[in-house]
């Protein structure tokens, strides 16, 4: 993710996540959600996000 996005760009961005997985230890932090993205060339990750603003927490169907 850090190859294509900087922290200022991500702040406030709506992205697709999974939040009903159990917490998991990743390095020295406890992760409580899974951010979805597409793995591209050179191990870059493009975030999945809605193309229009939606209500935060909306269900994906």
mmCIF file with all atom_site columns, N, CA and C in Angstrom:
data_model
loop_
_atom_site.group_PDB
_atom_site.id
_atom_site.type_symbol
_atom_site.label_atom_id
_atom_site.label_alt_id
_atom_site.label_comp_id
_atom_site.label_asym_id
_atom_site.label_entity_id
_atom_site.label_seq_id
_atom_site.pdbx_PDB_ins_code
_atom_site.Cartn_x
_atom_site.Cartn_y
_atom_site.Cartn_z
_atom_site.occupancy
_atom_site.B_iso_or_equiv
_atom_site.pdbx_formal_charge
_atom_site.auth_seq_id
_atom_site.auth_comp_id
_atom_site.auth_asym_id
_atom_site.auth_atom_id
_atom_site.pdbx_PDB_model_num
ATOM 1   N N  . UNK A 1 1  ? 0.813   -1.192  0.000   1.00 0.00 ? 1  UNK A N  1
ATOM 2   C CA . UNK A 1 1  ? 0.000   0.000   0.000   1.00 0.00 ? 1  UNK A CA 1
ATOM 3   C C  . UNK A 1 1  ? 0.858   1.258   0.000   1.00 0.00 ? 1  UNK A C  1
ATOM 4   N N  . UNK A 1 2  ? 1.942   1.220   0.711   1.00 0.00 ? 2  UNK A N  1
ATOM 5   C CA . UNK A 1 2  ? 2.764   2.417   0.863   1.00 0.00 ? 2  UNK A CA 1
ATOM 6   C C  . UNK A 1 2  ? 3.495   2.805   -0.414  1.00 0.00 ? 2  UNK A C  1
ATOM 7   N N  . UNK A 1 3  ? 3.529   1.906   -1.401  1.00 0.00 ? 3  UNK A N  1
ATOM 8   C CA . UNK A 1 3  ? 4.192   2.245   -2.669  1.00 0.00 ? 3  UNK A CA 1
ATOM 9   C C  . UNK A 1 3  ? 3.334   3.180   -3.526  1.00 0.00 ? 3  UNK A C  1
ATOM 10  N N  . UNK A 1 4  ? 2.015   3.104   -3.411  1.00 0.00 ? 4  UNK A N  1
ATOM 11  C CA . UNK A 1 4  ? 1.133   3.915   -4.245  1.00 0.00 ? 4  UNK A CA 1
ATOM 12  C C  . UNK A 1 4  ? 0.448   5.059   -3.496  1.00 0.00 ? 4  UNK A C  1
ATOM 13  N N  . UNK A 1 5  ? 0.405   5.007   -2.174  1.00 0.00 ? 5  UNK A N  1
ATOM 14  C CA . UNK A 1 5  ? -0.349  5.992   -1.395  1.00 0.00 ? 5  UNK A CA 1
ATOM 15  C C  . UNK A 1 5  ? 0.529   6.568   -0.291  1.00 0.00 ? 5  UNK A C  1
ATOM 16  N N  . UNK A 1 6  ? 0.343   7.859   -0.002  1.00 0.00 ? 6  UNK A N  1
ATOM 17  C CA . UNK A 1 6  ? 0.987   8.414   1.189   1.00 0.00 ? 6  UNK A CA 1
ATOM 18  C C  . UNK A 1 6  ? -0.097  8.688   2.232   1.00 0.00 ? 6  UNK A C  1
ATOM 19  N N  . UNK A 1 7  ? 0.298   8.917   3.458   1.00 0.00 ? 7  UNK A N  1
ATOM 20  C CA . UNK A 1 7  ? -0.659  9.031   4.559   1.00 0.00 ? 7  UNK A CA 1
ATOM 21  C C  . UNK A 1 7  ? -1.650  10.171  4.365   1.00 0.00 ? 7  UNK A C  1
ATOM 22  N N  . UNK A 1 8  ? -1.239  11.282  3.762   1.00 0.00 ? 8  UNK A N  1
ATOM 23  C CA . UNK A 1 8  ? -2.169  12.399  3.532   1.00 0.00 ? 8  UNK A CA 1
ATOM 24  C C  . UNK A 1 8  ? -3.253  12.024  2.536   1.00 0.00 ? 8  UNK A C  1
ATOM 25  N N  . UNK A 1 9  ? -2.932  11.195  1.568   1.00 0.00 ? 9  UNK A N  1
ATOM 26  C CA . UNK A 1 9  ? -3.904  10.779  0.561   1.00 0.00 ? 9  UNK A CA 1
ATOM 27  C C  . UNK A 1 9  ? -4.931  9.803   1.136   1.00 0.00 ? 9  UNK A C  1
ATOM 28  N N  . UNK A 1 10 ? -4.513  8.970   2.074   1.00 0.00 ? 10 UNK A N  1
ATOM 29  C CA . UNK A 1 10 ? -5.392  7.940   2.631   1.00 0.00 ? 10 UNK A CA 1
ATOM 30  C C  . UNK A 1 10 ? -6.355  8.508   3.676   1.00 0.00 ? 10 UNK A C  1
ATOM 31  N N  . UNK A 1 11 ? -5.947  9.534   4.403   1.00 0.00 ? 11 UNK A N  1
ATOM 32  C CA . UNK A 1 11 ? -6.812  10.116  5.432   1.00 0.00 ? 11 UNK A CA 1
ATOM 33  C C  . UNK A 1 11 ? -8.149  10.539  4.837   1.00 0.00 ? 11 UNK A C  1
ATOM 34  N N  . UNK A 1 12 ? -9.240  10.030  5.379   1.00 0.00 ? 12 UNK A N  1
ATOM 35  C CA . UNK A 1 12 ? -10.573 10.377  4.911   1.00 0.00 ? 12 UNK A CA 1
ATOM 36  C C  . UNK A 1 12 ? -11.049 9.593   3.700   1.00 0.00 ? 12 UNK A C  1
ATOM 37  N N  . UNK A 1 13 ? -10.178 8.766   3.111   1.00 0.00 ? 13 UNK A N  1
ATOM 38  C CA . UNK A 1 13 ? -10.564 7.976   1.935   1.00 0.00 ? 13 UNK A CA 1
ATOM 39  C C  . UNK A 1 13 ? -11.454 6.813   2.375   1.00 0.00 ? 13 UNK A C  1
ATOM 40  N N  . UNK A 1 14 ? -12.534 6.589   1.653   1.00 0.00 ? 14 UNK A N  1
ATOM 41  C CA . UNK A 1 14 ? -13.367 5.418   1.917   1.00 0.00 ? 14 UNK A CA 1
ATOM 42  C C  . UNK A 1 14 ? -12.754 4.233   1.179   1.00 0.00 ? 14 UNK A C  1
ATOM 43  N N  . UNK A 1 15 ? -12.554 3.139   1.886   1.00 0.00 ? 15 UNK A N  1
ATOM 44  C CA . UNK A 1 15 ? -12.007 1.924   1.294   1.00 0.00 ? 15 UNK A CA 1
ATOM 45  C C  . UNK A 1 15 ? -12.856 0.737   1.720   1.00 0.00 ? 15 UNK A C  1
ATOM 46  N N  . UNK A 1 16 ? -12.716 -0.366  1.016   1.00 0.00 ? 16 UNK A N  1
ATOM 47  C CA . UNK A 1 16 ? -13.445 -1.590  1.329   1.00 0.00 ? 16 UNK A CA 1
ATOM 48  C C  . UNK A 1 16 ? -12.645 -2.380  2.358   1.00 0.00 ? 16 UNK A C  1
ATOM 49  N N  . UNK A 1 17 ? -13.297 -2.741  3.463   1.00 0.00 ? 17 UNK A N  1
ATOM 50  C CA . UNK A 1 17 ? -12.645 -3.506  4.520   1.00 0.00 ? 17 UNK A CA 1
ATOM 51  C C  . UNK A 1 17 ? -13.546 -4.645  5.000   1.00 0.00 ? 17 UNK A C  1
ATOM 52  N N  . UNK A 1 18 ? -12.939 -5.606  5.667   1.00 0.00 ? 18 UNK A N  1
ATOM 53  C CA . UNK A 1 18 ? -13.665 -6.673  6.358   1.00 0.00 ? 18 UNK A CA 1
ATOM 54  C C  . UNK A 1 18 ? -13.410 -6.458  7.843   1.00 0.00 ? 18 UNK A C  1
ATOM 55  N N  . UNK A 1 19 ? -14.490 -6.362  8.615   1.00 0.00 ? 19 UNK A N  1
ATOM 56  C CA . UNK A 1 19 ? -14.310 -6.058  10.043  1.00 0.00 ? 19 UNK A CA 1
ATOM 57  C C  . UNK A 1 19 ? -14.790 -7.159  10.974  1.00 0.00 ? 19 UNK A C  1
ATOM 58  N N  . UNK A 1 20 ? -15.289 -8.268  10.433  1.00 0.00 ? 20 UNK A N  1
ATOM 59  C CA . UNK A 1 20 ? -15.798 -9.324  11.315  1.00 0.00 ? 20 UNK A CA 1
ATOM 60  C C  . UNK A 1 20 ? -14.819 -10.483 11.485  1.00 0.00 ? 20 UNK A C  1
ATOM 61  N N  . UNK A 1 21 ? -13.546 -10.277 11.132  1.00 0.00 ? 21 UNK A N  1
ATOM 62  C CA . UNK A 1 21 ? -12.516 -11.276 11.408  1.00 0.00 ? 21 UNK A CA 1
ATOM 63  C C  . UNK A 1 21 ? -12.038 -11.097 12.841  1.00 0.00 ? 21 UNK A C  1
ATOM 64  N N  . UNK A 1 22 ? -11.564 -12.169 13.472  1.00 0.00 ? 22 UNK A N  1
ATOM 65  C CA . UNK A 1 22 ? -10.992 -11.996 14.813  1.00 0.00 ? 22 UNK A CA 1
ATOM 66  C C  . UNK A 1 22 ? -9.701  -11.167 14.741  1.00 0.00 ? 22 UNK A C  1
ATOM 67  N N  . UNK A 1 23 ? -9.369  -10.431 15.809  1.00 0.00 ? 23 UNK A N  1
ATOM 68  C CA . UNK A 1 23 ? -8.116  -9.654  15.825  1.00 0.00 ? 23 UNK A CA 1
ATOM 69  C C  . UNK A 1 23 ? -6.917  -10.560 15.577  1.00 0.00 ? 23 UNK A C  1
ATOM 70  N N  . UNK A 1 24 ? -5.899  -10.002 14.908  1.00 0.00 ? 24 UNK A N  1
ATOM 71  C CA . UNK A 1 24 ? -4.701  -10.784 14.581  1.00 0.00 ? 24 UNK A CA 1
ATOM 72  C C  . UNK A 1 24 ? -3.464  -9.932  14.820  1.00 0.00 ? 24 UNK A C  1
ATOM 73  N N  . UNK A 1 25 ? -2.453  -10.523 15.439  1.00 0.00 ? 25 UNK A N  1
ATOM 74  C CA . UNK A 1 25 ? -1.182  -9.836  15.676  1.00 0.00 ? 25 UNK A CA 1
ATOM 75  C C  . UNK A 1 25 ? -0.395  -9.763  14.371  1.00 0.00 ? 25 UNK A C  1
ATOM 76  N N  . UNK A 1 26 ? -0.067  -8.548  13.917  1.00 0.00 ? 26 UNK A N  1
ATOM 77  C CA . UNK A 1 26 ? 0.753   -8.338  12.732  1.00 0.00 ? 26 UNK A CA 1
ATOM 78  C C  . UNK A 1 26 ? 1.911   -7.442  13.147  1.00 0.00 ? 26 UNK A C  1
ATOM 79  N N  . UNK A 1 27 ? 3.111   -8.009  13.133  1.00 0.00 ? 27 UNK A N  1
ATOM 80  C CA . UNK A 1 27 ? 4.310   -7.312  13.633  1.00 0.00 ? 27 UNK A CA 1
ATOM 81  C C  . UNK A 1 27 ? 4.037   -6.889  15.075  1.00 0.00 ? 27 UNK A C  1
ATOM 82  N N  . UNK A 1 28 ? 4.148   -5.607  15.373  1.00 0.00 ? 28 UNK A N  1
ATOM 83  C CA . UNK A 1 28 ? 3.963   -5.168  16.767  1.00 0.00 ? 28 UNK A CA 1
ATOM 84  C C  . UNK A 1 28 ? 2.613   -4.487  16.995  1.00 0.00 ? 28 UNK A C  1
ATOM 85  N N  . UNK A 1 29 ? 1.641   -4.683  16.081  1.00 0.00 ? 29 UNK A N  1
ATOM 86  C CA . UNK A 1 29 ? 0.311   -4.113  16.285  1.00 0.00 ? 29 UNK A CA 1
ATOM 87  C C  . UNK A 1 29 ? -0.749  -5.206  16.211  1.00 0.00 ? 29 UNK A C  1
ATOM 88  N N  . UNK A 1 30 ? -1.906  -4.932  16.818  1.00 0.00 ? 30 UNK A N  1
ATOM 89  C CA . UNK A 1 30 ? -3.032  -5.854  16.764  1.00 0.00 ? 30 UNK A CA 1
ATOM 90  C C  . UNK A 1 30 ? -4.003  -5.336  15.698  1.00 0.00 ? 30 UNK A C  1
ATOM 91  N N  . UNK A 1 31 ? -4.171  -6.091  14.610  1.00 0.00 ? 31 UNK A N  1
ATOM 92  C CA . UNK A 1 31 ? -5.048  -5.695  13.515  1.00 0.00 ? 31 UNK A CA 1
ATOM 93  C C  . UNK A 1 31 ? -6.478  -6.124  13.831  1.00 0.00 ? 31 UNK A C  1
ATOM 94  N N  . UNK A 1 32 ? -7.436  -5.195  13.619  1.00 0.00 ? 32 UNK A N  1
ATOM 95  C CA . UNK A 1 32 ? -8.834  -5.514  13.855  1.00 0.00 ? 32 UNK A CA 1
ATOM 96  C C  . UNK A 1 32 ? -9.682  -5.387  12.596  1.00 0.00 ? 32 UNK A C  1
ATOM 97  N N  . UNK A 1 33 ? -9.047  -5.104  11.457  1.00 0.00 ? 33 UNK A N  1
ATOM 98  C CA . UNK A 1 33 ? -9.778  -5.092  10.195  1.00 0.00 ? 33 UNK A CA 1
ATOM 99  C C  . UNK A 1 33 ? -8.832  -5.475  9.065   1.00 0.00 ? 33 UNK A C  1
ATOM 100 N N  . UNK A 1 34 ? -9.413  -5.908  7.953   1.00 0.00 ? 34 UNK A N  1
ATOM 101 C CA . UNK A 1 34 ? -8.654  -6.301  6.774   1.00 0.00 ? 34 UNK A CA 1
ATOM 102 C C  . UNK A 1 34 ? -9.007  -5.325  5.655   1.00 0.00 ? 34 UNK A C  1
ATOM 103 N N  . UNK A 1 35 ? -8.032  -4.575  5.187   1.00 0.00 ? 35 UNK A N  1
ATOM 104 C CA . UNK A 1 35 ? -8.225  -3.639  4.081   1.00 0.00 ? 35 UNK A CA 1
ATOM 105 C C  . UNK A 1 35 ? -8.019  -4.414  2.784   1.00 0.00 ? 35 UNK A C  1
ATOM 106 N N  . UNK A 1 36 ? -8.972  -4.288  1.848   1.00 0.00 ? 36 UNK A N  1
ATOM 107 C CA . UNK A 1 36 ? -8.904  -5.049  0.601   1.00 0.00 ? 36 UNK A CA 1
ATOM 108 C C  . UNK A 1 36 ? -8.235  -4.251  -0.504  1.00 0.00 ? 36 UNK A C  1
ATOM 109 N N  . UNK A 1 37 ? -7.409  -4.931  -1.275  1.00 0.00 ? 37 UNK A N  1
ATOM 110 C CA . UNK A 1 37 ? -6.729  -4.301  -2.392  1.00 0.00 ? 37 UNK A CA 1
ATOM 111 C C  . UNK A 1 37 ? -6.364  -5.340  -3.430  1.00 0.00 ? 37 UNK A C  1
ATOM 112 N N  . UNK A 1 38 ? -5.917  -4.865  -4.571  1.00 0.00 ? 38 UNK A N  1
ATOM 113 C CA . UNK A 1 38 ? -5.521  -5.734  -5.678  1.00 0.00 ? 38 UNK A CA 1
ATOM 114 C C  . UNK A 1 38 ? -4.008  -5.678  -5.819  1.00 0.00 ? 38 UNK A C  1
ATOM 115 N N  . UNK A 1 39 ? -3.382  -6.846  -5.815  1.00 0.00 ? 39 UNK A N  1
ATOM 116 C CA . UNK A 1 39 ? -1.936  -6.924  -5.957  1.00 0.00 ? 39 UNK A CA 1
ATOM 117 C C  . UNK A 1 39 ? -1.572  -6.785  -7.424  1.00 0.00 ? 39 UNK A C  1
ATOM 118 N N  . UNK A 1 40 ? -0.730  -5.801  -7.713  1.00 0.00 ? 40 UNK A N  1
ATOM 119 C CA . UNK A 1 40 ? -0.327  -5.534  -9.091  1.00 0.00 ? 40 UNK A CA 1
ATOM 120 C C  . UNK A 1 40 ? 1.143   -5.798  -9.307  1.00 0.00 ? 40 UNK A C  1
ATOM 121 N N  . UNK A 1 41 ? 1.652   -5.247  -10.395 1.00 0.00 ? 41 UNK A N  1
ATOM 122 C CA . UNK A 1 41 ? 3.064   -5.411  -10.735 1.00 0.00 ? 41 UNK A CA 1
ATOM 123 C C  . UNK A 1 41 ? 3.956   -4.821  -9.646  1.00 0.00 ? 41 UNK A C  1
ATOM 124 N N  . UNK A 1 42 ? 5.120   -5.400  -9.473  1.00 0.00 ? 42 UNK A N  1
ATOM 125 C CA . UNK A 1 42 ? 6.111   -4.937  -8.499  1.00 0.00 ? 42 UNK A CA 1
ATOM 126 C C  . UNK A 1 42 ? 5.562   -4.908  -7.076  1.00 0.00 ? 42 UNK A C  1
ATOM 127 N N  . UNK A 1 43 ? 4.625   -5.814  -6.778  1.00 0.00 ? 43 UNK A N  1
ATOM 128 C CA . UNK A 1 43 ? 4.019   -5.928  -5.441  1.00 0.00 ? 43 UNK A CA 1
ATOM 129 C C  . UNK A 1 43 ? 3.336   -4.644  -4.978  1.00 0.00 ? 43 UNK A C  1
ATOM 130 N N  . UNK A 1 44 ? 2.786   -3.864  -5.908  1.00 0.00 ? 44 UNK A N  1
ATOM 131 C CA . UNK A 1 44 ? 2.006   -2.690  -5.515  1.00 0.00 ? 44 UNK A CA 1
ATOM 132 C C  . UNK A 1 44 ? 0.586   -3.121  -5.190  1.00 0.00 ? 44 UNK A C  1
ATOM 133 N N  . UNK A 1 45 ? -0.037  -2.447  -4.236  1.00 0.00 ? 45 UNK A N  1
ATOM 134 C CA . UNK A 1 45 ? -1.410  -2.755  -3.846  1.00 0.00 ? 45 UNK A CA 1
ATOM 135 C C  . UNK A 1 45 ? -2.285  -1.549  -4.159  1.00 0.00 ? 45 UNK A C  1
ATOM 136 N N  . UNK A 1 46 ? -3.300  -1.771  -5.002  1.00 0.00 ? 46 UNK A N  1
ATOM 137 C CA . UNK A 1 46 ? -4.284  -0.738  -5.297  1.00 0.00 ? 46 UNK A CA 1
ATOM 138 C C  . UNK A 1 46 ? -5.501  -1.003  -4.422  1.00 0.00 ? 46 UNK A C  1
ATOM 139 N N  . UNK A 1 47 ? -5.866  -0.030  -3.602  1.00 0.00 ? 47 UNK A N  1
ATOM 140 C CA . UNK A 1 47 ? -6.977  -0.193  -2.678  1.00 0.00 ? 47 UNK A CA 1
ATOM 141 C C  . UNK A 1 47 ? -8.302  -0.299  -3.410  1.00 0.00 ? 47 UNK A C  1
ATOM 142 N N  . UNK A 1 48 ? -9.190  -1.163  -2.903  1.00 0.00 ? 48 UNK A N  1
ATOM 143 C CA . UNK A 1 48 ? -10.553 -1.232  -3.411  1.00 0.00 ? 48 UNK A CA 1
ATOM 144 C C  . UNK A 1 48 ? -11.359 -0.162  -2.696  1.00 0.00 ? 48 UNK A C  1
ATOM 145 N N  . UNK A 1 49 ? -12.086 0.661   -3.454  1.00 0.00 ? 49 UNK A N  1
ATOM 146 C CA . UNK A 1 49 ? -12.875 1.732   -2.851  1.00 0.00 ? 49 UNK A CA 1
ATOM 147 C C  . UNK A 1 49 ? -14.098 2.008   -3.707  1.00 0.00 ? 49 UNK A C  1
ATOM 148 N N  . UNK A 1 50 ? -15.168 2.514   -3.084  1.00 0.00 ? 50 UNK A N  1
ATOM 149 C CA . UNK A 1 50 ? -16.360 2.847   -3.872  1.00 0.00 ? 50 UNK A CA 1
ATOM 150 C C  . UNK A 1 50 ? -16.068 4.024   -4.802  1.00 0.00 ? 50 UNK A C  1
ATOM 151 N N  . UNK A 1 51 ? -16.744 4.048   -5.950  1.00 0.00 ? 51 UNK A N  1
ATOM 152 C CA . UNK A 1 51 ? -16.522 5.161   -6.874  1.00 0.00 ? 51 UNK A CA 1
ATOM 153 C C  . UNK A 1 51 ? -17.394 6.368   -6.541  1.00 0.00 ? 51 UNK A C  1
ATOM 154 N N  . UNK A 1 52 ? -18.358 6.182   -5.633  1.00 0.00 ? 52 UNK A N  1
ATOM 155 C CA . UNK A 1 52 ? -19.178 7.276   -5.137  1.00 0.00 ? 52 UNK A CA 1
ATOM 156 C C  . UNK A 1 52 ? -19.210 7.193   -3.615  1.00 0.00 ? 52 UNK A C  1
ATOM 157 N N  . UNK A 1 53 ? -19.434 8.310   -2.941  1.00 0.00 ? 53 UNK A N  1
ATOM 158 C CA . UNK A 1 53 ? -19.480 8.321   -1.474  1.00 0.00 ? 53 UNK A CA 1
ATOM 159 C C  . UNK A 1 53 ? -20.654 7.474   -1.000  1.00 0.00 ? 53 UNK A C  1
ATOM 160 N N  . UNK A 1 54 ? -20.402 6.631   -0.018  1.00 0.00 ? 54 UNK A N  1
ATOM 161 C CA . UNK A 1 54 ? -21.435 5.788   0.581   1.00 0.00 ? 54 UNK A CA 1
ATOM 162 C C  . UNK A 1 54 ? -21.382 5.968   2.087   1.00 0.00 ? 54 UNK A C  1
ATOM 163 N N  . UNK A 1 55 ? -22.404 5.496   2.773   1.00 0.00 ? 55 UNK A N  1
ATOM 164 C CA . UNK A 1 55 ? -22.435 5.584   4.231   1.00 0.00 ? 55 UNK A CA 1
ATOM 165 C C  . UNK A 1 55 ? -21.385 4.635   4.802   1.00 0.00 ? 55 UNK A C  1
ATOM 166 N N  . UNK A 1 56 ? -20.551 5.151   5.702   1.00 0.00 ? 56 UNK A N  1
ATOM 167 C CA . UNK A 1 56 ? -19.551 4.291   6.339   1.00 0.00 ? 56 UNK A CA 1
ATOM 168 C C  . UNK A 1 56 ? -20.241 3.127   7.047   1.00 0.00 ? 56 UNK A C  1
ATOM 169 N N  . UNK A 1 57 ? -19.666 1.952   6.918   1.00 0.00 ? 57 UNK A N  1
ATOM 170 C CA . UNK A 1 57 ? -20.207 0.756   7.558   1.00 0.00 ? 57 UNK A CA 1
ATOM 171 C C  . UNK A 1 57 ? -21.259 0.038   6.744   1.00 0.00 ? 57 UNK A C  1
ATOM 172 N N  . UNK A 1 58 ? -21.535 0.512   5.530   1.00 0.00 ? 58 UNK A N  1
ATOM 173 C CA . UNK A 1 58 ? -22.541 -0.144  4.683   1.00 0.00 ? 58 UNK A CA 1
ATOM 174 C C  . UNK A 1 58 ? -22.111 -1.573  4.367   1.00 0.00 ? 58 UNK A C  1
ATOM 175 N N  . UNK A 1 59 ? -23.096 -2.450  4.229   1.00 0.00 ? 59 UNK A N  1
ATOM 176 C CA . UNK A 1 59 ? -22.819 -3.843  3.903   1.00 0.00 ? 59 UNK A CA 1
ATOM 177 C C  . UNK A 1 59 ? -22.467 -3.989  2.440   1.00 0.00 ? 59 UNK A C  1
ATOM 178 N N  . UNK A 1 60 ? -21.561 -4.883  2.140   1.00 0.00 ? 60 UNK A N  1
ATOM 179 C CA . UNK A 1 60 ? -21.202 -5.218  0.760   1.00 0.00 ? 60 UNK A CA 1
ATOM 180 C C  . UNK A 1 60 ? -22.021 -6.428  0.375   1.00 0.00 ? 60 UNK A C  1
ATOM 181 N N  . UNK A 1 61 ? -22.711 -6.348  -0.740  1.00 0.00 ? 61 UNK A N  1
ATOM 182 C CA . UNK A 1 61 ? -23.580 -7.448  -1.152  1.00 0.00 ? 61 UNK A CA 1
ATOM 183 C C  . UNK A 1 61 ? -23.214 -7.952  -2.521  1.00 0.00 ? 61 UNK A C  1
#
